[in-house]
Amino acid sequence: MAIPFTEARRRVLQSSGALAASSVVGTLGLLQHSNALASGTQLVSATSPYGPLAPVNDLATGLPLLQLPAGFSYRSHGWTNDVMTDGRPTPSNHDAMGVIETRRVGRSVQHVIVRNHERGVVSATTNGGAIVAPAVYDSALVNGPITVSGLTVATVSGYSGGGTSTMVFADGQWRSSVSSLAGTLGNCAGGVTPWGTWLSCEETVADLTSLGGKPHGYVFEVDSEPADTIANPIVEMGRFVHEAVAVDPATGYVYETEDNRNVAGFYRYIPDDLSGTLGSLHKGGTLQASRIKTIVNKAVAATLAEANNLGFLNPQIGDEYELEWVDIANPDANPAVVTGQPGGVAQAVMAGPTIQALAAGCARWSRGEGIWYAAGKMFIVDTAAGVDSQNRPGRGEGAVWELTLSTMRIKAIFVSGASTVGNNPDNIVVSPRGGIILCEDGGASNDAFGLGTRLLGLNAAAQAYIFCKNNLNFSTAQFTAAGKIATGGDLRGIEFCGACFEPSGRTLFVNIQTPGITFAITGPWAKGNL
């Protein structure tokens, strides 16, 4: 049943949005000026306004799981296999998440957070088997090959293991966690809606229909009340290798990234129903793909066709384009195997909408990842933008783009020129104070604080600095002593994901994907721009 968001929820979302807008304009408004004449890539990490890092003990387990600046603390929750409030084990493979509702209950302010679990087809015994939730999309037991264009691309056996869980945090403590969506695949990222729901995206185009299951590659809507979650996919939003989404609150349009090496597009969805309620996106709409209309500034000269084909794969700081949008006739088209794509992509499965987009001359992205709305802009991560040691485009260390929605101008504000600066950033969040945080997904970065993936901040000049490091290097016995079921070892190369703030900006929530841990981080944020 479609349920409009409450007036209380509306007030919380509007007030937090206003705070973010004013802060971002103040902090990030300098970006265009500071980068107006910039080019190339960032090669050296900036100095953090929060100071150096050191291991900090977790308030829940006592283990020093993270490295943080002085004054910051954190509490872990929802480890894989922890028993949730509904009696089920916490699913594995924590990924993106968002705070979808903030509500007052008595004297407490509760934050409702939805967390993705990026799981594929799992056996009945894999990390508790398939997720059991009130909303289930594909419950079939499948066994056999998955084919695309007559080519076997995978062989599977088990159940669609992806989905979401929903947590409540209040007064500095974790209060509850329950499962909310099941029967999906590869729920990597997603995005919060202005009406207080979570859009969970499948990062796959696997079709299980020949095995008795369903096609995958869609977006699903999760409500703060798990029983009201909609297990039917929003088909018109496209069947492709989804990563993240973000909603423009002024128009109701949903912007969507795709993570499929050098055969990816950048999309938006224009809903027919702009009421902004649970289920309104399901009522149909138009999927569009972006195309460069005008080259505003480019460090390396190119024609429009060249810019659309390679401009996003190998940007330099300050590259800027004006976008236009092309309707995709069939958002549910089947994928196909393609060959000979840029960056040494010999063979890949390309989504049906992307085939149509590139045939229409639309912009090719490498690996579109996180996207976040703030103050009339979309901030978008391409985790592999740039070139590798063999000078192959779309195999670099990553970039951040700033799309101004009023003008449709998109500018490269950060391009990493070295893994020590930015090691394939993935998820992105803009804090209520206007600072940008990037979650690294490129493996253990080796810097002055040792090995470990990092949370990076971007300062007002769009330069990256180190805010936090993964410090997971413990034995199984140490995890067991802390009351956790986790296999020990050096896990410092595992990605951070799901960074998001609650509206006041006091608490940052973030995941480490394996062994699957959610953190709530607090501290002296006012010392810097985060």
XYZ file of C-alpha atoms in Angstrom:
530
model
C 0.000 0.000 0.000
C 1.349 3.435 -0.920
C 1.733 5.475 2.259
C 2.550 9.205 2.109
C 5.333 10.290 4.408
C 4.191 11.843 7.622
C 4.360 15.532 8.354
C 6.904 14.799 11.074
C 9.084 12.903 8.617
C 8.682 15.749 6.115
C 9.856 18.323 8.660
C 12.947 16.299 9.590
C 13.903 15.757 5.972
C 13.295 19.376 4.989
C 15.257 20.756 7.934
C 18.201 18.438 7.298
C 18.101 19.293 3.603
C 18.146 23.006 4.361
C 21.129 22.549 6.658
C 22.982 20.588 4.009
C 22.178 23.134 1.331
C 23.442 26.115 3.298
C 26.568 24.285 4.439
C 27.471 22.872 1.049
C 27.170 26.244 -0.623
C 29.501 27.661 2.002
C 32.066 24.875 1.925
C 31.949 23.562 -1.626
C 31.064 26.813 -3.275
C 34.815 27.421 -3.511
C 35.306 24.403 -5.749
C 34.583 26.094 -9.047
C 36.899 28.965 -8.215
C 39.725 26.870 -6.813
C 39.622 24.453 -9.716
C 38.899 26.950 -12.473
C 42.467 26.849 -13.720
C 43.377 23.415 -12.385
C 44.218 20.473 -14.575
C 45.840 17.073 -14.305
C 45.385 14.949 -11.202
C 46.004 15.142 -7.474
C 49.304 13.410 -6.648
C 49.803 14.160 -2.929
C 47.336 13.775 -0.050
C 46.253 16.997 1.621
C 46.746 17.565 5.351
C 43.723 16.512 7.388
C 42.153 19.270 9.500
C 41.420 16.573 12.092
C 45.046 15.605 12.645
C 46.902 12.276 12.542
C 45.309 8.863 13.043
C 45.836 6.226 15.715
C 44.056 2.955 16.603
C 40.906 3.527 18.695
C 39.122 0.819 20.687
C 35.560 -0.062 19.745
C 33.111 0.837 22.537
C 31.230 -2.430 21.886
C 33.992 -5.071 21.593
C 37.090 -3.351 22.961
C 39.053 -4.172 19.808
C 40.879 -1.368 17.921
C 38.995 -1.942 14.661
C 39.553 1.552 13.220
C 42.217 4.252 13.153
C 40.765 7.722 13.782
C 41.909 11.236 14.753
C 42.094 12.231 18.415
C 38.703 12.776 20.051
C 36.718 10.417 17.815
C 35.031 7.259 19.092
C 32.767 4.608 17.621
C 30.470 1.709 18.450
C 30.188 -1.364 16.205
C 26.957 -3.234 15.547
C 25.378 -5.788 13.283
C 28.336 -8.041 12.621
C 27.613 -10.841 10.176
C 25.867 -13.681 12.074
C 24.921 -11.480 15.032
C 21.342 -12.356 16.025
C 19.001 -9.530 15.032
C 15.934 -8.380 16.939
C 13.738 -10.581 14.729
C 15.778 -13.639 15.741
C 17.463 -14.050 12.367
C 21.221 -13.902 11.747
C 22.611 -10.646 10.375
C 23.289 -11.219 6.650
C 26.813 -10.892 5.281
C 28.364 -8.522 2.738
C 27.348 -5.168 4.187
C 27.325 -2.433 1.564
C 25.633 0.935 0.990
C 23.080 2.283 3.435
C 21.146 5.419 4.282
C 19.302 7.144 7.119
C 15.737 7.187 5.794
C 13.807 8.471 8.798
C 14.503 10.457 11.948
C 11.706 10.465 14.508
C 11.146 11.491 18.101
C 9.976 8.745 20.446
C 9.487 10.117 23.949
C 12.716 11.902 24.808
C 14.743 9.945 22.279
C 15.523 10.811 18.671
C 15.620 7.625 16.634
C 17.396 7.207 13.304
C 16.144 4.469 10.978
C 18.909 3.128 8.730
C 18.543 0.678 5.847
C 21.618 -1.398 4.947
C 22.246 -3.310 1.713
C 23.733 -6.804 1.607
C 25.628 -7.397 -1.632
C 25.104 -11.139 -1.910
C 24.729 -13.341 -4.964
C 23.193 -16.796 -5.243
C 23.858 -18.551 -1.919
C 23.402 -22.083 -0.670
C 21.098 -22.881 2.231
C 24.140 -23.015 4.535
C 26.052 -19.921 3.355
C 26.092 -17.319 6.173
C 22.628 -18.330 7.284
C 21.345 -19.016 3.773
C 19.017 -16.678 1.933
C 17.711 -13.640 3.788
C 14.263 -14.155 5.325
C 12.282 -10.908 5.182
C 8.696 -9.621 4.947
C 9.260 -8.674 1.287
C 10.720 -11.309 -1.075
C 11.281 -10.880 -4.832
C 12.760 -14.177 -6.081
C 12.493 -17.203 -3.780
C 13.332 -19.898 -6.348
C 15.963 -22.573 -5.792
C 18.093 -22.408 -8.936
C 20.767 -24.733 -10.238
C 22.573 -24.429 -13.559
C 24.178 -22.047 -16.043
C 23.320 -18.394 -16.673
C 23.700 -17.531 -20.354
C 23.872 -14.239 -22.267
C 23.934 -14.219 -26.071
C 24.307 -17.996 -25.934
C 27.454 -17.750 -23.804
C 27.585 -19.213 -20.289
C 28.688 -16.407 -17.996
C 28.156 -18.148 -14.642
C 26.910 -21.358 -13.065
C 24.850 -21.017 -9.895
C 23.260 -23.202 -7.261
C 21.078 -21.921 -4.444
C 18.854 -18.948 -3.709
C 18.977 -15.240 -4.530
C 20.816 -14.138 -1.414
C 20.761 -10.331 -1.538
C 18.526 -7.882 0.268
C 18.425 -5.321 3.058
C 18.255 -5.043 6.824
C 16.838 -2.139 8.827
C 18.421 -0.761 12.012
C 17.462 1.809 14.638
C 20.037 4.000 16.425
C 19.128 6.334 19.300
C 20.938 8.196 22.068
C 24.326 6.837 21.067
C 23.157 3.218 21.151
C 22.024 0.621 18.625
C 18.427 -0.284 19.487
C 17.289 -2.885 16.962
C 17.863 -4.564 13.608
C 15.550 -6.632 11.395
C 15.544 -7.943 7.830
C 13.447 -5.968 5.352
C 14.008 -7.163 1.729
C 15.049 -10.560 0.347
C 15.296 -12.509 -2.896
C 17.385 -9.963 -4.754
C 20.948 -10.137 -6.098
C 24.025 -7.966 -5.663
C 22.407 -5.165 -3.641
C 25.441 -2.932 -3.816
C 24.355 0.681 -3.453
C 21.152 2.693 -3.627
C 19.889 5.968 -2.269
C 17.537 7.754 0.116
C 14.352 9.375 -1.207
C 12.992 12.744 0.032
C 9.835 10.913 1.161
C 11.765 8.697 3.572
C 12.403 5.379 1.821
C 15.477 3.549 0.532
C 16.014 2.545 -3.094
C 18.075 -0.663 -3.140
C 19.799 -1.441 -6.449
C 20.881 -4.745 -7.981
C 24.379 -4.625 -9.458
C 23.768 -7.418 -11.955
C 21.726 -8.314 -15.036
C 21.589 -12.049 -14.240
C 18.480 -13.731 -15.650
C 17.371 -16.763 -13.651
C 14.132 -17.393 -15.564
C 15.525 -20.405 -17.441
C 16.302 -21.940 -14.043
C 12.874 -21.229 -12.582
C 13.771 -17.876 -11.059
C 13.312 -14.274 -12.196
C 15.307 -11.659 -14.123
C 17.481 -9.346 -12.030
C 19.028 -5.917 -12.479
C 16.376 -3.674 -10.947
C 15.655 -1.101 -8.234
C 13.468 -1.908 -5.200
C 11.887 0.399 -2.607
C 12.312 -0.254 1.120
C 10.120 1.516 3.675
C 10.990 2.335 7.278
C 8.336 -0.215 8.203
C 9.709 -3.479 6.754
C 6.198 -4.871 6.286
C 5.467 -2.059 3.797
C 8.561 -2.698 1.665
C 7.716 -3.330 -2.010
C 9.282 -6.486 -3.435
C 8.193 -5.662 -6.985
C 10.985 -4.090 -9.082
C 10.663 -0.602 -10.555
C 11.100 -1.890 -14.096
C 10.932 1.492 -15.845
C 14.003 2.657 -13.917
C 15.970 0.274 -16.098
C 17.495 -3.171 -15.991
C 21.228 -2.597 -15.896
C 24.268 -3.027 -13.623
C 22.955 -0.582 -11.036
C 25.156 1.083 -8.481
C 23.641 4.089 -6.721
C 20.763 6.557 -7.073
C 19.992 10.052 -5.819
C 16.771 12.063 -6.068
C 16.624 15.730 -7.053
C 14.026 17.013 -4.540
C 13.169 19.994 -6.754
C 12.001 17.868 -9.690
C 11.526 14.356 -8.315
C 13.893 13.003 -10.990
C 16.071 10.058 -9.935
C 19.692 9.985 -11.126
C 21.287 6.542 -11.509
C 24.868 5.327 -11.891
C 26.051 2.104 -13.519
C 29.122 0.060 -12.534
C 30.158 -2.022 -15.544
C 33.748 -1.512 -16.668
C 33.813 0.874 -19.673
C 30.363 -0.232 -20.865
C 28.353 1.898 -18.444
C 25.982 4.826 -18.800
C 24.742 7.608 -16.520
C 20.944 7.722 -16.327
C 17.999 9.553 -14.904
C 14.401 8.454 -14.372
C 11.487 10.869 -14.793
C 8.498 9.436 -12.893
C 4.975 9.884 -14.246
C 3.765 10.267 -10.653
C 5.658 13.055 -8.880
C 3.689 12.838 -5.621
C 6.728 11.539 -3.737
C 5.203 8.667 -1.806
C 6.027 5.031 -1.218
C 5.191 3.288 -4.513
C 4.957 6.409 -6.688
C 8.049 5.427 -8.711
C 6.361 2.137 -9.606
C 3.640 3.932 -11.572
C 5.734 4.359 -14.699
C 8.110 6.910 -16.121
C 10.826 7.614 -18.672
C 14.413 6.403 -18.496
C 17.005 8.685 -20.074
C 20.756 8.441 -20.632
C 23.185 11.356 -20.559
C 25.017 12.651 -23.613
C 27.583 15.452 -23.838
C 25.980 18.345 -25.695
C 28.776 20.896 -25.368
C 32.424 20.747 -24.360
C 32.831 23.637 -21.918
C 36.431 22.932 -20.947
C 38.709 20.012 -21.691
C 42.408 19.695 -21.031
C 42.882 17.470 -24.085
C 41.159 18.595 -27.276
C 38.397 16.283 -28.522
C 35.347 16.218 -30.751
C 31.915 15.654 -29.204
C 31.979 12.030 -30.297
C 35.427 11.527 -28.760
C 34.362 13.224 -25.539
C 31.275 11.019 -25.232
C 33.322 7.896 -25.870
C 36.388 8.605 -23.700
C 35.949 11.884 -21.801
C 34.610 10.321 -18.617
C 37.086 7.426 -18.813
C 40.163 9.637 -18.619
C 39.372 13.041 -17.120
C 41.609 15.770 -15.775
C 40.645 18.168 -13.012
C 38.581 20.981 -14.481
C 37.189 19.071 -17.482
C 33.632 20.302 -17.901
C 30.706 19.429 -20.175
C 27.099 20.384 -20.690
C 24.807 17.339 -20.716
C 21.613 16.567 -22.582
C 19.313 13.594 -22.088
C 18.216 10.879 -24.512
C 15.115 8.716 -24.009
C 15.739 4.970 -23.737
C 13.005 3.196 -25.699
C 13.183 -0.123 -23.832
C 14.433 0.167 -20.236
C 13.868 -3.571 -19.725
C 15.855 -4.753 -22.763
C 17.971 -7.888 -22.417
C 21.756 -7.677 -22.058
C 24.212 -8.892 -24.695
C 27.859 -9.881 -24.882
C 30.025 -7.194 -26.519
C 33.685 -7.149 -27.515
C 36.432 -4.651 -28.277
C 35.507 -1.863 -25.882
C 37.943 0.879 -24.706
C 40.468 0.212 -21.979
C 41.222 -3.343 -23.025
C 37.722 -4.708 -22.347
C 37.944 -7.758 -24.622
C 34.535 -9.155 -23.728
C 31.774 -7.912 -21.441
C 28.069 -8.297 -20.736
C 26.454 -4.968 -21.601
C 23.021 -4.086 -20.251
C 20.194 -3.573 -22.736
C 19.615 0.113 -21.857
C 23.358 0.777 -22.177
C 23.451 -0.805 -25.622
C 20.737 1.659 -26.663
C 22.485 4.592 -24.959
C 25.889 4.064 -26.576
C 24.253 3.463 -29.969
C 22.703 6.940 -29.580
C 26.124 8.490 -28.904
C 25.583 8.862 -25.168
C 28.421 9.262 -22.693
C 30.421 6.183 -21.778
C 31.459 5.871 -18.145
C 33.954 3.464 -16.664
C 32.502 2.417 -13.316
C 29.882 4.839 -12.046
C 29.615 4.334 -8.298
C 28.380 6.624 -5.527
C 26.081 9.595 -6.124
C 24.789 12.120 -3.589
C 22.506 15.150 -3.872
C 23.369 18.394 -2.054
C 22.390 22.026 -2.658
C 21.246 21.706 -6.260
C 24.139 19.493 -7.279
C 24.854 15.813 -7.760
C 28.284 14.574 -6.664
C 29.191 11.438 -8.624
C 32.078 8.997 -8.277
C 33.649 7.056 -11.126
C 35.823 4.610 -9.240
C 38.083 3.706 -12.191
C 38.378 6.972 -14.097
C 41.913 7.642 -15.331
C 44.536 5.406 -16.906
C 46.685 2.553 -15.596
C 50.410 1.889 -16.093
C 49.629 0.655 -19.613
C 47.815 3.935 -20.385
C 44.456 2.171 -20.683
C 41.498 4.529 -20.076
C 38.917 3.579 -17.494
C 41.444 1.702 -15.360
C 42.691 4.516 -13.139
C 42.345 5.470 -9.477
C 39.022 7.311 -9.689
C 37.394 10.717 -9.959
C 34.578 12.822 -8.512
C 32.247 14.815 -10.765
C 30.006 17.728 -9.767
C 26.778 18.064 -11.779
C 24.958 21.405 -11.413
C 21.322 20.501 -12.034
C 20.156 23.991 -13.046
C 22.631 24.162 -15.950
C 23.369 20.458 -16.548
C 27.067 21.281 -16.456
C 29.255 18.512 -15.071
C 32.839 19.146 -13.917
C 35.667 16.907 -12.727
C 36.521 18.349 -9.303
C 38.810 15.545 -8.107
C 40.915 13.077 -10.100
C 43.289 10.771 -8.241
C 46.689 10.460 -9.822
C 48.027 7.890 -7.350
C 46.610 5.150 -5.134
C 48.190 6.878 -2.126
C 45.880 9.852 -2.800
C 42.687 8.027 -3.693
C 42.508 4.266 -4.126
C 39.360 3.682 -6.195
C 36.780 5.620 -4.156
C 33.302 4.100 -4.260
C 30.409 5.330 -2.089
C 30.145 9.060 -1.398
C 28.296 11.197 1.137
C 28.008 14.950 1.687
C 27.785 15.773 5.386
C 25.303 18.279 6.855
C 28.318 20.603 7.202
C 29.026 20.364 3.476
C 32.094 18.129 3.483
C 32.507 15.150 1.182
C 33.522 11.680 2.396
C 34.682 8.968 -0.023
C 34.806 5.253 0.804
C 37.816 3.481 -0.707
C 37.430 0.146 -2.514
C 40.876 -0.349 -4.005
C 42.563 -2.499 -1.382
C 44.870 -1.680 1.510
C 46.471 1.720 0.955
C 49.971 2.086 2.423
C 50.533 5.540 3.874
C 51.976 7.209 6.953
C 49.483 5.314 9.133
C 50.263 1.883 7.715
C 48.138 -0.451 5.635
C 44.368 -0.167 5.367
C 41.515 1.066 3.223
C 40.436 4.576 4.092
C 37.645 7.063 4.475
C 38.823 10.160 2.610
C 37.625 13.705 3.093
C 37.620 16.331 0.364
C 38.501 19.829 1.566
C 37.138 23.085 0.125
C 39.707 22.919 -2.673
C 38.512 19.383 -3.526
C 41.787 17.880 -2.301
C 41.664 14.458 -0.632
C 42.863 13.867 2.927
C 42.792 10.812 5.192
C 40.097 10.741 7.886
C 39.887 7.068 8.921
C 41.582 3.710 8.250
C 40.490 0.085 8.390
C 42.499 -1.587 11.185
C 41.029 -5.133 10.979
C 44.014 -7.412 11.594
C 42.933 -9.853 14.300
C 42.832 -13.592 14.870
C 39.708 -15.737 14.975
C 40.366 -16.212 18.697
C 40.319 -12.454 19.262
C 37.004 -12.123 17.432
C 35.590 -15.043 19.402
C 36.697 -13.501 22.693
C 34.828 -10.349 21.658
C 31.674 -12.422 21.121
C 31.788 -12.403 17.320
C 31.594 -15.222 14.770
C 34.238 -14.111 12.262
C 37.270 -15.629 10.606
C 40.432 -13.790 11.551
C 43.264 -12.591 9.367
C 44.490 -9.391 7.795
C 41.289 -7.719 6.571
C 42.728 -4.216 6.233
C 42.235 -4.355 2.462
C 38.436 -4.780 2.700
C 36.373 -1.859 1.458
C 34.566 0.809 3.415
C 31.002 1.365 2.179
C 27.668 2.893 3.107
C 28.875 6.137 4.677
C 25.941 8.345 5.749
C 25.198 10.934 8.423
C 22.045 11.397 10.473
C 20.495 14.864 9.961
C 22.218 16.625 12.871
C 25.623 15.529 11.587
C 26.746 14.225 14.978
C 27.024 10.578 13.904
C 28.553 9.027 10.816
C 27.444 5.491 9.997
C 29.661 3.328 7.798
C 30.293 -0.345 6.987
C 33.280 -2.567 6.368
C 31.987 -5.209 3.973
C 33.795 -8.254 5.399
C 33.445 -9.697 7.991
C 30.460 -7.359 7.833
C 30.434 -4.635 10.496
C 28.452 -1.407 10.882
C 30.008 1.503 12.802
C 28.580 4.639 14.388
C 31.368 7.267 14.601
C 31.165 10.449 16.676
C 33.652 13.157 17.530
C 34.778 16.773 17.081
C 33.486 17.238 13.522
C 33.690 21.019 13.828
C 37.513 20.855 13.691
C 37.170 20.284 9.932
C 34.644 20.431 7.125
C 33.081 17.003 7.658
